Coordinates of C-alpha atoms in Angstrom, one line a residue:
X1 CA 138.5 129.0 110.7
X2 CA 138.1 130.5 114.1
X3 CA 136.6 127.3 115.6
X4 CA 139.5 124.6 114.2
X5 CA 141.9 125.5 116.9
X6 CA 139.1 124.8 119.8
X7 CA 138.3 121.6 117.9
X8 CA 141.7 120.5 117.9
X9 CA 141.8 120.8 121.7
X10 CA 139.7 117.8 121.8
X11 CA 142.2 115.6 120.7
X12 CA 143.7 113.0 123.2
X13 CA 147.4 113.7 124.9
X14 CA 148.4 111.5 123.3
X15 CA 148.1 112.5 119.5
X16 CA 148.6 116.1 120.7
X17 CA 152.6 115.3 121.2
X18 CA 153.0 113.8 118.3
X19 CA 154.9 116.2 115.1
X20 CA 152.1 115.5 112.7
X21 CA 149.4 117.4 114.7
X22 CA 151.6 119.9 114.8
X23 CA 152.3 120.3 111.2
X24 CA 148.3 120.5 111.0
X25 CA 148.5 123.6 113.1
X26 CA 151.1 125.7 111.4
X27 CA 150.1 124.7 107.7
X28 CA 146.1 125.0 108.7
X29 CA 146.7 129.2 108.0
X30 CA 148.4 129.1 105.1
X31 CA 147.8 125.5 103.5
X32 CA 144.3 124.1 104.5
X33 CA 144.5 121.2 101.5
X34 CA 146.9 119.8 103.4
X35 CA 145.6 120.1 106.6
X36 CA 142.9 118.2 106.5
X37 CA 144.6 115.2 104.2
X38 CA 146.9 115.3 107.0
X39 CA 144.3 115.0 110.3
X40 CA 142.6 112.5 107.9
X41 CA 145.4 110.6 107.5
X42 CA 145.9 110.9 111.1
X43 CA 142.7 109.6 111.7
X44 CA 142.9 106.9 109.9
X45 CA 146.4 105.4 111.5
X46 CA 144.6 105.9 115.2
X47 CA 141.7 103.5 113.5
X48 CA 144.6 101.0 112.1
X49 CA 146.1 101.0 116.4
X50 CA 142.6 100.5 117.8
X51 CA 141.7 97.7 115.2
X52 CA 145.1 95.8 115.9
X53 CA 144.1 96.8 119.9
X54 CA 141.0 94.7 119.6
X55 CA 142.7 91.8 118.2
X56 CA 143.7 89.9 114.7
X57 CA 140.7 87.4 115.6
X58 CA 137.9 89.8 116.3
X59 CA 138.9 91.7 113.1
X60 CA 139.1 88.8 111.1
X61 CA 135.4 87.3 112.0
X62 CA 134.0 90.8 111.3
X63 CA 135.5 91.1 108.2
X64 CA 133.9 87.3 107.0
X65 CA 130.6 88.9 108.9
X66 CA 130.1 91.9 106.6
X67 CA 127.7 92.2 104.2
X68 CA 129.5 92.6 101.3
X69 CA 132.4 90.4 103.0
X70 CA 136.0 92.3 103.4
X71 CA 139.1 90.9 102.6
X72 CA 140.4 88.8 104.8
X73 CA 142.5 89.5 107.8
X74 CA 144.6 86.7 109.2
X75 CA 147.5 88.7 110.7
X76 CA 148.3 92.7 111.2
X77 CA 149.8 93.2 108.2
X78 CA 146.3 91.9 106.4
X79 CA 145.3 95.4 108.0
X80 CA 148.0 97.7 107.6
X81 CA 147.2 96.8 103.7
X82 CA 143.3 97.6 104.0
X83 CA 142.4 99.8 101.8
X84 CA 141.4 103.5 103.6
X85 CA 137.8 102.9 102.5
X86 CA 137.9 99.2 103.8
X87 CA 139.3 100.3 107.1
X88 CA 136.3 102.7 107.7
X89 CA 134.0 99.9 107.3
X90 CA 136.0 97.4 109.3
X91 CA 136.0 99.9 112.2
X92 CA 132.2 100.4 112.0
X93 CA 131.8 96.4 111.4
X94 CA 134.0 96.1 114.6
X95 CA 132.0 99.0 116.8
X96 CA 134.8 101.2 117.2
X97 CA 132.3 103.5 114.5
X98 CA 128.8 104.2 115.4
X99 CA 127.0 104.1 111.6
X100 CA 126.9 107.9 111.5
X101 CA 130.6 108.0 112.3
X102 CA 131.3 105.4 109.2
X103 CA 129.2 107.5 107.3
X104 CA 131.2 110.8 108.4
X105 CA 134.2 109.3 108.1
X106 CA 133.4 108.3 104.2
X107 CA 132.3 111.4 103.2
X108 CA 135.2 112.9 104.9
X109 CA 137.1 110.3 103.0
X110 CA 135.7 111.3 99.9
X111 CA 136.8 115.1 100.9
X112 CA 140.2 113.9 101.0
X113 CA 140.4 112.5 97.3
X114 CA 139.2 115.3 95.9
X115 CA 142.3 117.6 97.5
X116 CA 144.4 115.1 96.7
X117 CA 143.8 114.2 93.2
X118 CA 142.2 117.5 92.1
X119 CA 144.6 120.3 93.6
X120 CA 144.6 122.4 90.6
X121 CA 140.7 122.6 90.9
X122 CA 139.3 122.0 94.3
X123 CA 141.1 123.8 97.1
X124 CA 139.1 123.2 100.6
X125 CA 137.1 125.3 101.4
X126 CA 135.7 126.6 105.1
X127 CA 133.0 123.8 105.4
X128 CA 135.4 121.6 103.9
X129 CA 137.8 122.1 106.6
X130 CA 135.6 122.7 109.7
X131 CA 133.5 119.4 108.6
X132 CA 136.7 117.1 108.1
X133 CA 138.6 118.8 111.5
X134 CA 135.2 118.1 113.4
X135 CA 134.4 114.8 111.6
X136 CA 137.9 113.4 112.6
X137 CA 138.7 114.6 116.2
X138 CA 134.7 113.8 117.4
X139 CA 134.6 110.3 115.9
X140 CA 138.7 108.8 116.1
X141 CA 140.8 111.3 117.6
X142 CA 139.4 112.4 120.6
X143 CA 138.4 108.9 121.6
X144 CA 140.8 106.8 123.7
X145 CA 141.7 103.4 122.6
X146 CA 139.5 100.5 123.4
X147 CA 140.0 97.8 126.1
X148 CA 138.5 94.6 124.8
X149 CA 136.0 93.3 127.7
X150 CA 136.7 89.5 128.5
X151 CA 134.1 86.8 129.1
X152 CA 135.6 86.2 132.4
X153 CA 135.6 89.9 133.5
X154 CA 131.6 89.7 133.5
X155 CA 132.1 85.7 134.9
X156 CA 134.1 87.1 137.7
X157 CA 131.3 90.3 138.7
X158 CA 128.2 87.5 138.4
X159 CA 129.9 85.0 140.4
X160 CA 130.5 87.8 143.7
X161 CA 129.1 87.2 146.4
X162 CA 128.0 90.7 147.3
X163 CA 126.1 93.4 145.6
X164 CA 127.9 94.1 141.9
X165 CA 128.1 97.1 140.3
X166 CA 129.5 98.1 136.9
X167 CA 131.3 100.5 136.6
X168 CA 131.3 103.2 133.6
X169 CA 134.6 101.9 131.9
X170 CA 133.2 98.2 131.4
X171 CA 130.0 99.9 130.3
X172 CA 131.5 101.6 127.8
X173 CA 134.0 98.6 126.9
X174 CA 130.7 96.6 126.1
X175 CA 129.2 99.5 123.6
X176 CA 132.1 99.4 121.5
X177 CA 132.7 96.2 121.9
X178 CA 132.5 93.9 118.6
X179 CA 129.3 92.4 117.8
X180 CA 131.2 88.4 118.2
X181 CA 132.5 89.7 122.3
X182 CA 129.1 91.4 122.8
X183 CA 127.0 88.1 121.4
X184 CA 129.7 85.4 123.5
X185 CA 129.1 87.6 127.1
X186 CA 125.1 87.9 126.2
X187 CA 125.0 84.0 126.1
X188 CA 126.9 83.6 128.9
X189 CA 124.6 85.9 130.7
X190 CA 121.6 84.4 129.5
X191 CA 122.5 80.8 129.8
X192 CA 123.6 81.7 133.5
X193 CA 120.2 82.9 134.7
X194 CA 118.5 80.1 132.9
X195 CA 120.5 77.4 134.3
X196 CA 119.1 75.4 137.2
X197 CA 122.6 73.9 138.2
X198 CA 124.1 77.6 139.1
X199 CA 123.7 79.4 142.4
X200 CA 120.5 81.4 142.9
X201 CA 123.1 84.6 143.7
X202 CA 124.9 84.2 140.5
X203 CA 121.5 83.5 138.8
X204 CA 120.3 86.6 139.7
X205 CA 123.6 88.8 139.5
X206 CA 123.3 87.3 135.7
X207 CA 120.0 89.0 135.6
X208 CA 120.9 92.2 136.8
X209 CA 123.6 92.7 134.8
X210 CA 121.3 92.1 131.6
X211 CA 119.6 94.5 132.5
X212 CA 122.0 97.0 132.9
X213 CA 123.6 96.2 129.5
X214 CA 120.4 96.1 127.8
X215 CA 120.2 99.4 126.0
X216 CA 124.0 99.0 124.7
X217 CA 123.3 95.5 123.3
X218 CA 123.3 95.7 119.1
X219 CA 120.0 94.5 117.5
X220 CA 122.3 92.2 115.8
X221 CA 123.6 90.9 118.9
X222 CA 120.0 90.3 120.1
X223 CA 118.8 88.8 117.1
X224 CA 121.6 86.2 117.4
X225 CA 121.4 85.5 121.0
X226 CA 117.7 84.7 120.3
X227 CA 118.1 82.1 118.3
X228 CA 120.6 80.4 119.9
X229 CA 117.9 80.6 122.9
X230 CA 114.6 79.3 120.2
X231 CA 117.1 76.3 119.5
X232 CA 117.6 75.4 123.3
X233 CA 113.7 76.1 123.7
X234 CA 112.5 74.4 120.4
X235 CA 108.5 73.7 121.0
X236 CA 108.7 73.9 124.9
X237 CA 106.5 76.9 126.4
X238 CA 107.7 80.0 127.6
X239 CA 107.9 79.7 131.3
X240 CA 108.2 83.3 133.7
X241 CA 111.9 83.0 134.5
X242 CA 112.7 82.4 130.6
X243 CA 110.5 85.4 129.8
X244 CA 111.7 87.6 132.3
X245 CA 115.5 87.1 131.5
X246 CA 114.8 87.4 127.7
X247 CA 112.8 90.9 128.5
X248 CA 116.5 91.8 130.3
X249 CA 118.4 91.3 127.4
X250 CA 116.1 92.8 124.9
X251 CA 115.5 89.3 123.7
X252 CA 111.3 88.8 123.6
X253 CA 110.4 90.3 120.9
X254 CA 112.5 88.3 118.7
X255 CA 110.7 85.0 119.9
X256 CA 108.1 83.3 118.4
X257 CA 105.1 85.0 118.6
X258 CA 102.8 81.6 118.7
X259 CA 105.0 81.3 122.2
X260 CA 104.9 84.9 123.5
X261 CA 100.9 84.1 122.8
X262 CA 100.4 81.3 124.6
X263 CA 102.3 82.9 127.3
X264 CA 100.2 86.1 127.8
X265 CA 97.5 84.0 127.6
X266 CA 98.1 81.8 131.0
X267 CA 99.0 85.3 132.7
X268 CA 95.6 86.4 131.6
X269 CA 94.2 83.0 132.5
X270 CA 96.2 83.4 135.8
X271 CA 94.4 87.1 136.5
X272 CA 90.9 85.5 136.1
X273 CA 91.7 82.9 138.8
X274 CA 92.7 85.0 141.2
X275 CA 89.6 87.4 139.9
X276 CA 90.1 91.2 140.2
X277 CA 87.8 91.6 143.1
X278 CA 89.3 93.6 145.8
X279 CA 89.4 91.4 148.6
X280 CA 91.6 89.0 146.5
X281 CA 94.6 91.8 147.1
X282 CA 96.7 90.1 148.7
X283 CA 97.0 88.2 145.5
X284 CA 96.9 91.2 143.2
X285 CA 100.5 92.9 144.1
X286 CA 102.6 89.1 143.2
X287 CA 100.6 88.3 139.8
X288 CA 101.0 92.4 138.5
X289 CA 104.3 92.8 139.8
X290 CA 105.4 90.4 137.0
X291 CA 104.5 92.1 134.3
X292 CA 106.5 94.7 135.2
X293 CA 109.5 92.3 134.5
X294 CA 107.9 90.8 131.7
X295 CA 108.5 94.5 130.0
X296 CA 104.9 95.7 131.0
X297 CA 101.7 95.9 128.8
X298 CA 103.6 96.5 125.5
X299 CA 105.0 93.5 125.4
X300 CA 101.7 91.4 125.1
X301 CA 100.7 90.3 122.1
X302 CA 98.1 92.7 120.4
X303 CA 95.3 89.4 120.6
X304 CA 95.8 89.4 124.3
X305 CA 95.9 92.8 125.3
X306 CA 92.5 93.5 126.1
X307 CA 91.7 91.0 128.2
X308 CA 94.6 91.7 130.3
X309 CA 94.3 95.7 130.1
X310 CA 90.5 95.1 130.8
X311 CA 91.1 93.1 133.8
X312 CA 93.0 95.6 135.1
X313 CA 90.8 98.4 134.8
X314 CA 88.3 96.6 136.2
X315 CA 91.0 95.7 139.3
X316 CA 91.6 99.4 138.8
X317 CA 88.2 101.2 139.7
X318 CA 86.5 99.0 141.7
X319 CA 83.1 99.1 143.2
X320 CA 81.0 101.0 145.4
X321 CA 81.7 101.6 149.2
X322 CA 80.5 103.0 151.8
X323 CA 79.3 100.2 154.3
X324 CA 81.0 97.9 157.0
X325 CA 84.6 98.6 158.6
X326 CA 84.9 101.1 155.4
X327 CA 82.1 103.3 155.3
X328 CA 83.9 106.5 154.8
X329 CA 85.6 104.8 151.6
X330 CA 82.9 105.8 148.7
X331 CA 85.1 102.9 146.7
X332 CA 86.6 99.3 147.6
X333 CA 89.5 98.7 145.4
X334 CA 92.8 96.9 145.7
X335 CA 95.4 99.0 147.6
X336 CA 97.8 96.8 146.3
X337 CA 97.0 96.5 142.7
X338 CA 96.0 99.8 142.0
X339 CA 99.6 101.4 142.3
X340 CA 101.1 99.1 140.1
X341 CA 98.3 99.0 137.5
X342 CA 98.4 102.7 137.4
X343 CA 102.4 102.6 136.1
X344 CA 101.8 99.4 133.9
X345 CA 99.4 102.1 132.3
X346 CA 101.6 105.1 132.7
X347 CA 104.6 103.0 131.1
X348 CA 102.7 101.9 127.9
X349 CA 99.9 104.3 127.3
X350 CA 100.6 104.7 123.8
X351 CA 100.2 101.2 123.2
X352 CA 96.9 101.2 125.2
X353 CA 94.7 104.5 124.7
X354 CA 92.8 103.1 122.0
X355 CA 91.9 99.9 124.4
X356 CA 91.3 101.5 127.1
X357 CA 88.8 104.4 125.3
X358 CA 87.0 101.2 123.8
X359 CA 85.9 100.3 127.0
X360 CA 84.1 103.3 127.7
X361 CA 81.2 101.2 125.6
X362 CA 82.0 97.9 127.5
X363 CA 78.9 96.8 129.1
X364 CA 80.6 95.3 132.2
X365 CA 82.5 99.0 132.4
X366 CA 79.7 100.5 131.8
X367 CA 77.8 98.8 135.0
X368 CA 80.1 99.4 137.0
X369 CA 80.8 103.7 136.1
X370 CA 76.6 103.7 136.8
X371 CA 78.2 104.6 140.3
X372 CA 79.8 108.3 140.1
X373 CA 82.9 107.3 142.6
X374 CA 84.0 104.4 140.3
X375 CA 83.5 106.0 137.4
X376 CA 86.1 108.7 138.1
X377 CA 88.7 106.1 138.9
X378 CA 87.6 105.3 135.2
X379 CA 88.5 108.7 134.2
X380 CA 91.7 108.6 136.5
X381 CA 92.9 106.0 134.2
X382 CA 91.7 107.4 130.6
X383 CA 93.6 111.1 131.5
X384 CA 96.9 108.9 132.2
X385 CA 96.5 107.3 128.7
X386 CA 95.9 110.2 127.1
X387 CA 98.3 112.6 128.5

């Protein structure tokens, strides 16, 4: 039991002053049954607070949301009558549980019934204890209460006029945020960037901030947002500011993928214009540049990819110099391409090896590596997809 009394350190000020964590520490020697029915019970209140914290409404619509539904909440005393194992699965339906906290938390749960209901059998023993103590204070106990986010916070940061930041308290508002809060400020974000009638500052502050939330947005929350965004689109193609904002909210892969398609395809079509020749650089750093906000190589559709890695390499390696203004250069290649094809590549090699090993037997490759300087660009490029 050496490592309960550090555990219980963790736990916020709060909790720490009240009598019932004290009762855990002076019956945890000589009654550890009770101990841990008692932090669990703890536990459990500080997940009733929070719930009520986040709001009777938000509750309510993720209780109809889950899958089987819970019983509904219309007011706080629909709560304070959930059952405990309802209550887990609200707070994990809500966010104020990650799923390997819910799960935890029921197993712990289960811990709890059996010293309650069995005492003449089961006494807890030391995992029993250390796994409930840990269980409880890491997922509920040491974490502070929530603060909602509002819509109109984030309306209020995309509408300044000067460079926005967000800070680590609304980040972490937004991760635990309910999955209804997190979809209503992704559409707002969304339908900001996308809307021709705002100002190109809050356009673009929209933007940023996607991207910033991106990795805390909820597969669920994208999944939703995106279909809210194939409705507004319906048969209309993608355009390059629709398919850069969706990339910043983790949004593209959940469209169409006859759209994403046709898409890729114009941006390949767009490439052969301009023609991967290096005296078309000037061209080369705008057109590549994009694809870094389109989410890079890995987001083209497998039936595309080729053509667009191939043109690339191609860009890549060049030809042979050594006459005119650069004689001492034994290759003319695009300065300007080649530094962003060569992170394009770094960035989604996995996705790419096999393509780019293929085109070791590509006879225009194949041409142009007859020439030993081009040929180890070639190489340059295979060792970063390989590595």
């Amino acid at each position: 039991m050496d490592e309960v009394p550090g555990l219980m350190q963790k736990i916020r000020p709060d909790w720490q002053a009240k009598n019932l964590i004290e009762r855990v520490r002076r019956i945890l020697p000589v009654d550890p049954s009770s101990a841990c029915q008692r932090l669990f019970n703890a536990a459990v209140r500080d997940l009733k607070d929070k719930i009520l914290i986040v709001g009777v409404g938000i509750a309510g619509e993720a209780a109809r949301a889950a899958n089987p539904k819970l019983p509904p909440i219309q007011n706080a005393e629909d709560v304070e009558h959930y059952t405990t194992s309802n209550l887990i699965k609200l707070a994990y339906r809500i966010g104020l549980l990650s799923r390997a906290e819910w799960r935890k938390m029921t197993r712990v749960y289960d811990i709890r019934k059996d010293l309650e209901h069995e005492d003449s059998e089961y006494e807890a023993a030391f995992e029993d204890v250390v796994y409930t103590f840990a269980t409880c204070i890491d997922a509920v106990l040491s974490k502070d209460p929530i603060t909602l986010i509002e819509v109109h916070e984030v309306k209020q940061i995309i509408e300044a006029s000067g460079p926005i930041t967000l800070d680590t308290r609304l980040l972490t508002d937004f991760e635990h945020a309910p999955d209804q809060r997190q979809q209503e400020i992704v559409q707002v974000l969304v339908s900001t960037a996308l809307s021709d009638s705002e100002a190109d500052v809050v356009r673009e502050n929209a933007y940023l901030v996607l991207q910033e939330l991106r990795e805390l947005i909820r597969n669920g929350v994208r999944l939703a947002v995106a279909k809210i965004l194939l409705d507004r689109l319906g048969r209309t193609s993608l355009d390059e500011l629709t398919v850069r904002v969706a990339h910043a909210a983790g949004l593209l892969p959940y469209l169409h993928k006859g759209q994403r398609k046709d898409f890729f395809a114009k941006q390949l079509a767009k490439l052969s214009d301009i023609g991967h020749h290096w005296k078309q650089h000037e061209a080369h750093g705008p057109a590549l540049r994009l694809f870094e906000e389109f989410g890079g190589l890995t987001e083209v559709p497998d039936d595309i990819k080729p053509g667009i890695v191939k043109w690339m390499v191609r860009c890549y390696i060049g030809e042979p110099g050594g006459y005119g203004a650069g004689i001492n250069r034994k290759v003319f290649y695009s300065n300007r391409a080649a530094p962003i094809i060569k992170e394009l590549f770094l960035n989604s090699r996995s996705d790419i090896q096999k393509i780019v090993e293929d085109l070791q037997s590509d006879k225009d490759i194949r041409r142009s590596c007859e020439n030993e300087h081009v040929n180890r660009r070639f190489q340059d490029l295979l060792d970063i997809v390989s590595s």
